[in-house]
mmCIF file of C-alpha atoms in Angstrom:
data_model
loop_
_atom_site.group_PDB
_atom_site.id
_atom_site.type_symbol
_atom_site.label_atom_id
_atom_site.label_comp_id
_atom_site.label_asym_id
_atom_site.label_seq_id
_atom_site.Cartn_x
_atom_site.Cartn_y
_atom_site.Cartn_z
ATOM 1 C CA UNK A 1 0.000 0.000 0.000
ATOM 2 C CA UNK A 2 1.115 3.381 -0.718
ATOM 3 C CA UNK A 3 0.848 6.080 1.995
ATOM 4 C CA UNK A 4 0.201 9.496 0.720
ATOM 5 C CA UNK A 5 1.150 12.591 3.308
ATOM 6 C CA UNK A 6 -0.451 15.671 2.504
ATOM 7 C CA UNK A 7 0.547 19.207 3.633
ATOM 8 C CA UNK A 8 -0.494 21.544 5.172
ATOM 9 C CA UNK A 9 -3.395 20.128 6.288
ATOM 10 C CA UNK A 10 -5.234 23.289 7.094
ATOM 11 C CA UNK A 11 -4.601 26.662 4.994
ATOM 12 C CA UNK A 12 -5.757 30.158 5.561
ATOM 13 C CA UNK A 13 -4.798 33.007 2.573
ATOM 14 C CA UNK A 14 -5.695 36.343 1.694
ATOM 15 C CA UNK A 15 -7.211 36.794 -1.748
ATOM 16 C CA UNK A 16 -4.548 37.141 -4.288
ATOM 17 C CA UNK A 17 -1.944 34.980 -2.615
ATOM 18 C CA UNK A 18 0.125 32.363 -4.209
ATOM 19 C CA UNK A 19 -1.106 28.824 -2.542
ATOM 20 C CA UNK A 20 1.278 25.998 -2.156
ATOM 21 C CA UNK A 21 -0.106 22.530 -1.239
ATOM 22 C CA UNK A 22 2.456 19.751 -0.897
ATOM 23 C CA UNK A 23 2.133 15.701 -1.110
ATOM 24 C CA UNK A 24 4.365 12.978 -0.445
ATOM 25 C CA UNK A 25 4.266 9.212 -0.956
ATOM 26 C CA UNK A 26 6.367 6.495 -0.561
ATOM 27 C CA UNK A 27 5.894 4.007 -2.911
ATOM 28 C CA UNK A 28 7.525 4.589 -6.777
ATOM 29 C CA UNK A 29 4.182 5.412 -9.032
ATOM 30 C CA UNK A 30 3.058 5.828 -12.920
ATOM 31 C CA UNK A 31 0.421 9.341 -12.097
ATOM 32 C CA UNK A 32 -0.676 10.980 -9.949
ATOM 33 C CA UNK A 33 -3.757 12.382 -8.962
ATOM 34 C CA UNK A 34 -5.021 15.711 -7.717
ATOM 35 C CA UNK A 35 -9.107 16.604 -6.248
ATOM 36 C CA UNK A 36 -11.090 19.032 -5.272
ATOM 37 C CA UNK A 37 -13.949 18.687 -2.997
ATOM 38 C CA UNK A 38 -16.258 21.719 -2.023
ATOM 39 C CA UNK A 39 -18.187 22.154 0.814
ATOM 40 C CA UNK A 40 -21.087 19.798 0.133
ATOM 41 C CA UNK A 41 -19.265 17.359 -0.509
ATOM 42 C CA UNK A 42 -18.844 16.510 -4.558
ATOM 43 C CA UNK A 43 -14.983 15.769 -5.757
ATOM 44 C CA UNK A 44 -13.919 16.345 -9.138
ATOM 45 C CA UNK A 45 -10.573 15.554 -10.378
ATOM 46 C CA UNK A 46 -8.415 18.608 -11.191
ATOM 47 C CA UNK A 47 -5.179 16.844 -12.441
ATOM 48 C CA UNK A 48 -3.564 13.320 -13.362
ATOM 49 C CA UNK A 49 0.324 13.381 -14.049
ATOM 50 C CA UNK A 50 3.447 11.201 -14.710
ATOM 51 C CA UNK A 51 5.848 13.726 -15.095
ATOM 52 C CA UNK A 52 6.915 17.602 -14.547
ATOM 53 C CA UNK A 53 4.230 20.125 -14.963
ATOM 54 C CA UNK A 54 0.255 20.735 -16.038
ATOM 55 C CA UNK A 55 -1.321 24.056 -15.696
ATOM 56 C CA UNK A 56 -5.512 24.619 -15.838
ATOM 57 C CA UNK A 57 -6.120 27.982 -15.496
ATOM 58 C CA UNK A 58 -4.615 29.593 -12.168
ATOM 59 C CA UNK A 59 -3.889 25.800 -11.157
ATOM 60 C CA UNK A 60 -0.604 24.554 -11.115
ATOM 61 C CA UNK A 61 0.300 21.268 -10.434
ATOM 62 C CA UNK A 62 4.380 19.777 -10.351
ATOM 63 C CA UNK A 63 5.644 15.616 -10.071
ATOM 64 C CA UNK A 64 9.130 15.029 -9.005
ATOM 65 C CA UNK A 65 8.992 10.962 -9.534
ATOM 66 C CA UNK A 66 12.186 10.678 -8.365
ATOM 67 C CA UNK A 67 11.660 12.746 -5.144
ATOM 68 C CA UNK A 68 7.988 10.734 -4.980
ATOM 69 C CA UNK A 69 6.594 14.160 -4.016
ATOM 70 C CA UNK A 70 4.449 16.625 -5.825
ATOM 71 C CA UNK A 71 3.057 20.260 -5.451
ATOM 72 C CA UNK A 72 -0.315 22.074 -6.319
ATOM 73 C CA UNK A 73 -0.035 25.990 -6.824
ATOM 74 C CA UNK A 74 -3.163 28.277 -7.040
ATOM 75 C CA UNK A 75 -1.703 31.662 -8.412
ATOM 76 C CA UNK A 76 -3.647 34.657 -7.489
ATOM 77 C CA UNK A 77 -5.604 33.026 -5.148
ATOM 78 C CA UNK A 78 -9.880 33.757 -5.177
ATOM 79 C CA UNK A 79 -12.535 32.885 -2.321
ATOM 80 C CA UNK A 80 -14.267 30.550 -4.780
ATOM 81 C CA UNK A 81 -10.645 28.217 -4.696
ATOM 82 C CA UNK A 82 -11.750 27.558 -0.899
ATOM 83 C CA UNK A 83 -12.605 23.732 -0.868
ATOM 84 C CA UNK A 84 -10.182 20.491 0.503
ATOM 85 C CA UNK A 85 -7.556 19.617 -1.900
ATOM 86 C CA UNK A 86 -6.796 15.603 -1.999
ATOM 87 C CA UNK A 87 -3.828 14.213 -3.457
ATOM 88 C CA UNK A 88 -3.992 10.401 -4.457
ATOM 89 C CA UNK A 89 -1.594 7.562 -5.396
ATOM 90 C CA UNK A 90 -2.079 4.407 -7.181
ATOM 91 C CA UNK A 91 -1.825 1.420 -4.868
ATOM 92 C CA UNK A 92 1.162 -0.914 -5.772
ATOM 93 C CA UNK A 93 0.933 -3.818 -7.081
ATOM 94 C CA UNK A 94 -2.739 -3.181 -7.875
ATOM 95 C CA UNK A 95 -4.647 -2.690 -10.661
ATOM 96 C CA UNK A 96 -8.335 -1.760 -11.391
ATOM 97 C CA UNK A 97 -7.226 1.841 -10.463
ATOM 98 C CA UNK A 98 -7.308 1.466 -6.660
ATOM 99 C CA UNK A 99 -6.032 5.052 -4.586
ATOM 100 C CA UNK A 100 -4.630 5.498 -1.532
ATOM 101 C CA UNK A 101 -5.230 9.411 -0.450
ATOM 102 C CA UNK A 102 -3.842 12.237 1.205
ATOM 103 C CA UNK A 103 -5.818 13.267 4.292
ATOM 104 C CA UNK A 104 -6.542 16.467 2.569
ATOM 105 C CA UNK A 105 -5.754 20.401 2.708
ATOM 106 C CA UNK A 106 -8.377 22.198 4.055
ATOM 107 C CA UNK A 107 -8.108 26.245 1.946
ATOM 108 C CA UNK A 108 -9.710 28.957 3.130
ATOM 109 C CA UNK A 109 -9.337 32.301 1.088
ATOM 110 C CA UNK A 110 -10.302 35.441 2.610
ATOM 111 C CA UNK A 111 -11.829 38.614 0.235
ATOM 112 C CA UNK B 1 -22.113 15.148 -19.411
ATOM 113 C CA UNK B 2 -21.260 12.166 -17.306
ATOM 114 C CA UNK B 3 -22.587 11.632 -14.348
ATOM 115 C CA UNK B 4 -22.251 9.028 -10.925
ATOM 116 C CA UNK B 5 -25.606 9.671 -9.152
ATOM 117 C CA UNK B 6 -26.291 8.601 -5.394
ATOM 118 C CA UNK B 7 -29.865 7.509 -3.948
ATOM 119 C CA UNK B 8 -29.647 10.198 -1.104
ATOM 120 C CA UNK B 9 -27.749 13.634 0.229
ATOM 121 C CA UNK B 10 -28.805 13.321 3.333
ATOM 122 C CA UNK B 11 -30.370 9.984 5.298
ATOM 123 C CA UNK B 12 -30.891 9.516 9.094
ATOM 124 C CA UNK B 13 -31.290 6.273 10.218
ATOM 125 C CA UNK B 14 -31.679 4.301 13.471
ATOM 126 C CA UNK B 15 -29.008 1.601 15.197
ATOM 127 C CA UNK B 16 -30.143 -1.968 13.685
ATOM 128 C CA UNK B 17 -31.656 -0.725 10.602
ATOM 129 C CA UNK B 18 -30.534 -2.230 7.184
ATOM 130 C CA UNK B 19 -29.452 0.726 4.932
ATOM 131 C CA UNK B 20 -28.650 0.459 1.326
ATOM 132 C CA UNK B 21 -27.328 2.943 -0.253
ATOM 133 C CA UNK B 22 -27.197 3.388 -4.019
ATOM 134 C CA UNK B 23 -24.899 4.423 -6.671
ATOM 135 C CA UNK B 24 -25.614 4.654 -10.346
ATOM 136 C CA UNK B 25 -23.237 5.735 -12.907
ATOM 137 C CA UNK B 26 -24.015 6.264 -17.061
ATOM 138 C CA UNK B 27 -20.229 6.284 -18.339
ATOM 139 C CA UNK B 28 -20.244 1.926 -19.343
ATOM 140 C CA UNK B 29 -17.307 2.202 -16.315
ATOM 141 C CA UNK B 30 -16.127 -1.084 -15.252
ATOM 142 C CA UNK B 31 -15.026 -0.208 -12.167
ATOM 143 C CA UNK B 32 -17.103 1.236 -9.098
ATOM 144 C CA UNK B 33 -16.045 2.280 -5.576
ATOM 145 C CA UNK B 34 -17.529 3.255 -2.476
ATOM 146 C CA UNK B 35 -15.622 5.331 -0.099
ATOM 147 C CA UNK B 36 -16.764 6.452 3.781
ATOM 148 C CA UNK B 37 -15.532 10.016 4.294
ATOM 149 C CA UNK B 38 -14.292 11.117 8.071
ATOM 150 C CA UNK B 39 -12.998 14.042 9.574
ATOM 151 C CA UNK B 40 -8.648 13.966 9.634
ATOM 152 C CA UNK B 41 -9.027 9.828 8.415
ATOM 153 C CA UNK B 42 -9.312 10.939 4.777
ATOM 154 C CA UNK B 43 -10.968 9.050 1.852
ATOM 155 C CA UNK B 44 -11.435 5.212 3.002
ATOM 156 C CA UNK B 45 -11.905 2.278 0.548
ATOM 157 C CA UNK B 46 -15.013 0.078 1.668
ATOM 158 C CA UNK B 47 -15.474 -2.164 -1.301
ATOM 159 C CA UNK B 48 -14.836 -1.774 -4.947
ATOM 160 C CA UNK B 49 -16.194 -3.576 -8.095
ATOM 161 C CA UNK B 50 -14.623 -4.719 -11.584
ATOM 162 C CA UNK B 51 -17.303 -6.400 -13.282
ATOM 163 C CA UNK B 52 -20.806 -6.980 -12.522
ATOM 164 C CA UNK B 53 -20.941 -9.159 -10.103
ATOM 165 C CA UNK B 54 -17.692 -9.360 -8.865
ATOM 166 C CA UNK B 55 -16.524 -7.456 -5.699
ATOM 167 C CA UNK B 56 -13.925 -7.025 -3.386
ATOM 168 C CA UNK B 57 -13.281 -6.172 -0.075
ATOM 169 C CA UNK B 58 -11.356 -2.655 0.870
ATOM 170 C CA UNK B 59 -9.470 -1.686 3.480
ATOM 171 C CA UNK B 60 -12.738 -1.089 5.671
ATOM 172 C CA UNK B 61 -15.282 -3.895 5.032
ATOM 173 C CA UNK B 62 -16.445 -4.530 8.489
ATOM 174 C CA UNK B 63 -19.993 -3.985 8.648
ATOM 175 C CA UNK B 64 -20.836 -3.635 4.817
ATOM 176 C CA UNK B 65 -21.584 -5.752 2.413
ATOM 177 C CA UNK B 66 -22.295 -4.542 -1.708
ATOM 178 C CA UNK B 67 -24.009 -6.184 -4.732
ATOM 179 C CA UNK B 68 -23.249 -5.537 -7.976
ATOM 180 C CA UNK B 69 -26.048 -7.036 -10.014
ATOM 181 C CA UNK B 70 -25.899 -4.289 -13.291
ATOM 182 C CA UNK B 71 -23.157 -2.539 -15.095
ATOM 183 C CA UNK B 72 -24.151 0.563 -13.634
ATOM 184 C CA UNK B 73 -25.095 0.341 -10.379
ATOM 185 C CA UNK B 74 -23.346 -0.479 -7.746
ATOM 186 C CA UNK B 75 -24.996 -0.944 -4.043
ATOM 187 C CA UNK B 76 -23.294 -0.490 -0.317
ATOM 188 C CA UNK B 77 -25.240 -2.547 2.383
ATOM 189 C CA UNK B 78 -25.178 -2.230 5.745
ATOM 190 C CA UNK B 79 -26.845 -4.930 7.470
ATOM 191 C CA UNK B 80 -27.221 -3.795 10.644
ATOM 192 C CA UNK B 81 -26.591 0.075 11.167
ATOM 193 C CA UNK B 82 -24.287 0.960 13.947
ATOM 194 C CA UNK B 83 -23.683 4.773 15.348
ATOM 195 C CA UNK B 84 -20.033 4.693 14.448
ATOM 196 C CA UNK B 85 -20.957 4.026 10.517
ATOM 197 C CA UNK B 86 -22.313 7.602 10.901
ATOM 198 C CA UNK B 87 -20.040 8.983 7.821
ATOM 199 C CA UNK B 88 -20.059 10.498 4.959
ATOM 200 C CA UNK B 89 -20.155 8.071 1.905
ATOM 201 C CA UNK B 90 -18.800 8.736 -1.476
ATOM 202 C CA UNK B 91 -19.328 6.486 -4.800
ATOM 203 C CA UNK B 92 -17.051 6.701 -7.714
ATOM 204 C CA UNK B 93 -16.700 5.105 -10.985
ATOM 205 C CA UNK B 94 -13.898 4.442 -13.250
ATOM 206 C CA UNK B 95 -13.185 3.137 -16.933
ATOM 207 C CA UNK B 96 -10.658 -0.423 -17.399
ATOM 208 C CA UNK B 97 -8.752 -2.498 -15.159
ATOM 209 C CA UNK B 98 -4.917 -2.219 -15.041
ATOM 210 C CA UNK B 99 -4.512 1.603 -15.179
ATOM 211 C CA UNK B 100 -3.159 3.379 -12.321
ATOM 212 C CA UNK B 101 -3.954 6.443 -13.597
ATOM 213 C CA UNK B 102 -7.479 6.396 -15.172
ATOM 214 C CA UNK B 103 -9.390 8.932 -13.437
ATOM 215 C CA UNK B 104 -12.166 8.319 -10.801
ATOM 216 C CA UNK B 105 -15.654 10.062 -10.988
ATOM 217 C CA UNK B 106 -16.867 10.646 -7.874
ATOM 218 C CA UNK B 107 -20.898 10.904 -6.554
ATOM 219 C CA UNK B 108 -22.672 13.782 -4.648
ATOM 220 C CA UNK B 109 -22.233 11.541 -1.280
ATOM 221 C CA UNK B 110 -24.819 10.547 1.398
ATOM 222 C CA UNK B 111 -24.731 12.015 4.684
ATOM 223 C CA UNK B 112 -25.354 9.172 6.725
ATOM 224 C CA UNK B 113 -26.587 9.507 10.084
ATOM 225 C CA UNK B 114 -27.314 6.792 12.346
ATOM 226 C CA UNK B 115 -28.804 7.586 15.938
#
């Protein structure tokens, strides 16, 4: 099993900011996987990557496979970005897509 | 647009009910997933499902069992309702077996309450 360390877990900004969400794991992967969850409850996946760098909009997110650690960035940070951030890792050894997740980062941006 | 639909938001029930809970998804996904959802413990694998069915347990099966009887819906069970299954519980769906990295559609949730 693959454990997956999120951090921080909780994360208060002032609109504008530049956001920096970290997650570790310690077992070698092929992707990983970045969510979003609002308050409410619904998740919806915001990124899947293997290697270096994808951007969507003022989301950012960074793989260092070798390091077995990746980073989410939210540049100029808005009130509407405040939701839990998950990362996820495939579960070795395992297929049929099976995840092990972060605990989650819980962002609050202030107007 | 696709689309994994759950029975309930919300649902109160009382210790020793039976509770099913229902997840239907229109993507032809092979795999489906149901998750419980607690405060600081993170997303936590109940049961998941490859084929109709066929099922297997998760890291947290105690307490639930799931059936698997169409492509496209996928059913968590609990068979005798205990106050510490009070959770939140999340269904999700995903395409093939053997990729890591095909991407999980996730359900509205139920807010499960059990007094």
């Amino acid at each position: 099993k693959n454990e997956v360390e999120q951090s921080p877990q909780n994360l208060t900004a002032q609109e504008g900011e530049f956001i920096t969400i970290n997650c570790s794991y310690s077992v070698g992967i092929s992707a990983l996987h970045w969510l979003q969850q609002h308050p409410g409850g619904g998740i919806v996946s915001l990124f899947m990557l293997s290697s270096g760098k994808k951007k969507h909009g003022r989301l950012i997110a960074t793989i260092n496979i070798q390091e077995k650690h990746s980073s989410l960035h939210i540049t100029a940070s808005h009130p509407r970005d405040s939701a839990v951030y998950i990362c996820a890792a495939p579960r070795s050894g395992t297929s049929y897509g099976k995840l092990t997740f972060g605990q989650g980062t819980i962002l609050t941006v202030h107007p | 647009d696709v689309k994994v639909t759950q029975s309930s938001r919300y649902l109160v029930k009382r210790t020793g009910e039976k509770v099913f809970l229902e997840c239907v998804q229109d993507m032809d996904h092979e795999n489906m997933f149901w998750y419980r959802q607690d405060p600081g413990l993170g997303l936590r694998l109940i049961y998941f499902s490859y084929d109709v069915k066929m099922k297997e347990k998760g890291d947290i099966p105690e307490g639930y069992s799931v059936s698997r009887e169409k492509k496209e819906r996928f059913s968590l069970i609990l068979e005798s309702a205990s106050t510490n299954q009070t959770s939140m519980y999340l269904c999700a769906s995903s395409q093939g077996q053997g990729a890591s990295y095909n991407e999980q559609f996730f359900g509205p949730g139920t807010r499960l309450t059990v007094l």
